[in-house]
Tab-separated table of C-alpha atoms in Angstrom:
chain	number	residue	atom	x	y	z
K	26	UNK	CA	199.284	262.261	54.980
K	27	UNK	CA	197.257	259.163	54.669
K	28	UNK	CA	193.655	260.577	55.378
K	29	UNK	CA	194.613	262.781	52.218
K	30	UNK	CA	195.946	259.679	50.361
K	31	UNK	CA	192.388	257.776	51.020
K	32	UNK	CA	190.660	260.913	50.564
K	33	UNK	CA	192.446	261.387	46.942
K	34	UNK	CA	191.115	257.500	46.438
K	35	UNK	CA	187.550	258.297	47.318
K	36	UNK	CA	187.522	261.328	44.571
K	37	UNK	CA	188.997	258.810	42.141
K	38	UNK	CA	186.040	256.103	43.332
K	39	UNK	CA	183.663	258.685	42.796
K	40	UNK	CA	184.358	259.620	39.304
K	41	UNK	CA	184.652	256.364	38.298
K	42	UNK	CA	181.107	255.374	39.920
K	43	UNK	CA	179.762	259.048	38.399
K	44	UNK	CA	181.117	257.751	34.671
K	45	UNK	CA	179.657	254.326	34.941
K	46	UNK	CA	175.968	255.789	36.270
K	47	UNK	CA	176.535	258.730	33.314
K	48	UNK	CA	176.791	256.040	30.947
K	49	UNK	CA	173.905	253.858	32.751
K	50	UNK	CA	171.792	257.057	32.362
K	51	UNK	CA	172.381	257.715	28.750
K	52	UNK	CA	171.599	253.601	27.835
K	53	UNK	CA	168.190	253.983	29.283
K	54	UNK	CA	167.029	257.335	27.870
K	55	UNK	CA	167.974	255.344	24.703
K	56	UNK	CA	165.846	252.830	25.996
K	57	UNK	CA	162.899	255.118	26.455
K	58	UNK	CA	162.790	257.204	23.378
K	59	UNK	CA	162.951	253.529	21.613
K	60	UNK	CA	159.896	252.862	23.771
K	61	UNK	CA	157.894	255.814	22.966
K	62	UNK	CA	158.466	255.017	19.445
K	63	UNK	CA	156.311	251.559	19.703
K	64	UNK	CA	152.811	251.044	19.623
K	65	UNK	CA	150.419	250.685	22.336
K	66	UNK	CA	150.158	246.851	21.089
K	67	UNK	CA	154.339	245.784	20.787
K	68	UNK	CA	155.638	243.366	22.350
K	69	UNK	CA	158.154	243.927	24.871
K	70	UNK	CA	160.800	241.837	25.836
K	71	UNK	CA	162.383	241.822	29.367
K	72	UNK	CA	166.001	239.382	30.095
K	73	UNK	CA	165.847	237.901	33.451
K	74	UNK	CA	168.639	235.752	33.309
K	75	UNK	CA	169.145	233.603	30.238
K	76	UNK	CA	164.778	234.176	29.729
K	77	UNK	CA	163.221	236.355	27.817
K	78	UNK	CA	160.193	237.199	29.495
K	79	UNK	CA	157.145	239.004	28.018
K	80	UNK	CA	156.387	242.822	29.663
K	81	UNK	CA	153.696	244.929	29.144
K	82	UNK	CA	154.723	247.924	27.351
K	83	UNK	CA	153.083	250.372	30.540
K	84	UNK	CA	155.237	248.106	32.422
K	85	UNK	CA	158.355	248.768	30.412
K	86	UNK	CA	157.852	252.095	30.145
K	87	UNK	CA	157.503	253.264	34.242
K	88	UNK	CA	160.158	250.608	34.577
K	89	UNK	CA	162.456	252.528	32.683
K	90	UNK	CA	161.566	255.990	34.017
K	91	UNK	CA	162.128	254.749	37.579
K	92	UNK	CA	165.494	253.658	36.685
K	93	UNK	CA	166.314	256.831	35.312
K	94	UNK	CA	164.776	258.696	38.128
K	95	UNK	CA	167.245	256.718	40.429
K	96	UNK	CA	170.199	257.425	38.661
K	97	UNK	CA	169.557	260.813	37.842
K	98	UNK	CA	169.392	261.096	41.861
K	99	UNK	CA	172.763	258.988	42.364
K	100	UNK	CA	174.474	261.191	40.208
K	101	UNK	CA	173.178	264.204	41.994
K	102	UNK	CA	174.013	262.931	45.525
K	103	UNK	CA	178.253	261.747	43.503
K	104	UNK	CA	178.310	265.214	42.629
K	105	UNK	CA	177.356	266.941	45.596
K	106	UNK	CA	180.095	264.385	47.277
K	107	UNK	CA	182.699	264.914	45.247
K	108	UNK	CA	182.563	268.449	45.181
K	109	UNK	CA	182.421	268.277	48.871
K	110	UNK	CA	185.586	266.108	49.010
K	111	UNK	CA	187.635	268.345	46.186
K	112	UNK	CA	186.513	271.594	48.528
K	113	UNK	CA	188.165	269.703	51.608
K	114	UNK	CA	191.103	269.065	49.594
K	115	UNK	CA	191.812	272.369	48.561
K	116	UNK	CA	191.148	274.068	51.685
K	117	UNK	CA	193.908	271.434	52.906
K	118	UNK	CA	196.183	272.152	49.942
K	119	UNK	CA	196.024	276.031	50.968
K	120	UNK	CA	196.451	275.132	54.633
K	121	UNK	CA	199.819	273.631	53.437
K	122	UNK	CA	200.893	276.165	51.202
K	123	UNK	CA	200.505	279.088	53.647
K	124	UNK	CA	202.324	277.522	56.282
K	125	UNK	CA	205.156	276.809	53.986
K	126	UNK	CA	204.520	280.452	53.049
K	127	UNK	CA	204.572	281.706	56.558
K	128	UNK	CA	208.097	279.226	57.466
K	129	UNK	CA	209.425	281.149	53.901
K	130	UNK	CA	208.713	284.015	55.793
K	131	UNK	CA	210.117	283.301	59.700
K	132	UNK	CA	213.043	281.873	58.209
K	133	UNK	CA	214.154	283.894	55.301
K	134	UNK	CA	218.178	282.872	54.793
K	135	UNK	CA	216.674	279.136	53.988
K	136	UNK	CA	216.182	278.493	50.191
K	137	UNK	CA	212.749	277.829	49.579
K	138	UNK	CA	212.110	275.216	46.854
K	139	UNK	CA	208.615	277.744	46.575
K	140	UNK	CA	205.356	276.038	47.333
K	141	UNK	CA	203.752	272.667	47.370
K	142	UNK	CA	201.391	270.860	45.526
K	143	UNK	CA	199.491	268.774	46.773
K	144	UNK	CA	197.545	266.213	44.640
């Protein structure tokens, strides 16, 4: 009962970290189209604390791509966990239900409340 309790926490974790990189992702391809749209001699601007520090638009530019190259990948790797985790918990939540299928079955004068669901 409690490794499906923390398990049912981790899938919540998960989503939540998957919606805050989703949202990450979409800020910097807004980033980079606004990029592409300057010329080769703009300044650029990078915040480093409470500093504005000059960048060189090449600079900016692969910055920006890397970052979206990592969290394209962290989203990939929160997907292929959570879909992991959901498969575990429904091959659980059918584990359950056919055993109180099978007890339904062994013990047929009982009034079965039907099956469980398991969240």
């Amino acid at each position: 009962m409690r490794r499906r309790y923390l398990s049912h926490i981790e899938i919540a974790k998960n989503h939540q970290l998957r919606k805050k990189y989703t949202i990450q992702l979409g800020e910097n391809e807004l980033v980079l189209k606004e990029l592409d749209l300057l010329e080769d001699d703009a300044n650029v601007y990078k915040l480093i604390g409470p500093v504005l520090v000059k960048q060189d638009l090449a600079e900016a530019n692969a910055n920006v791509r890397k970052r979206i190259e990592y969290i394209s990948a962290e989203l990939k790797r929160i997907d292929a966990t959570l879909q992991d985790n959901e498969g575990q918990q429904n091959s659980k939540r059918e584990a359950v239900n056919d055993e109180v299928t099978t007890t339904a079955t062994i013990y047929p004068g009982r009034k079965s409340k039907g099956l469980i669901e398991l969240v």
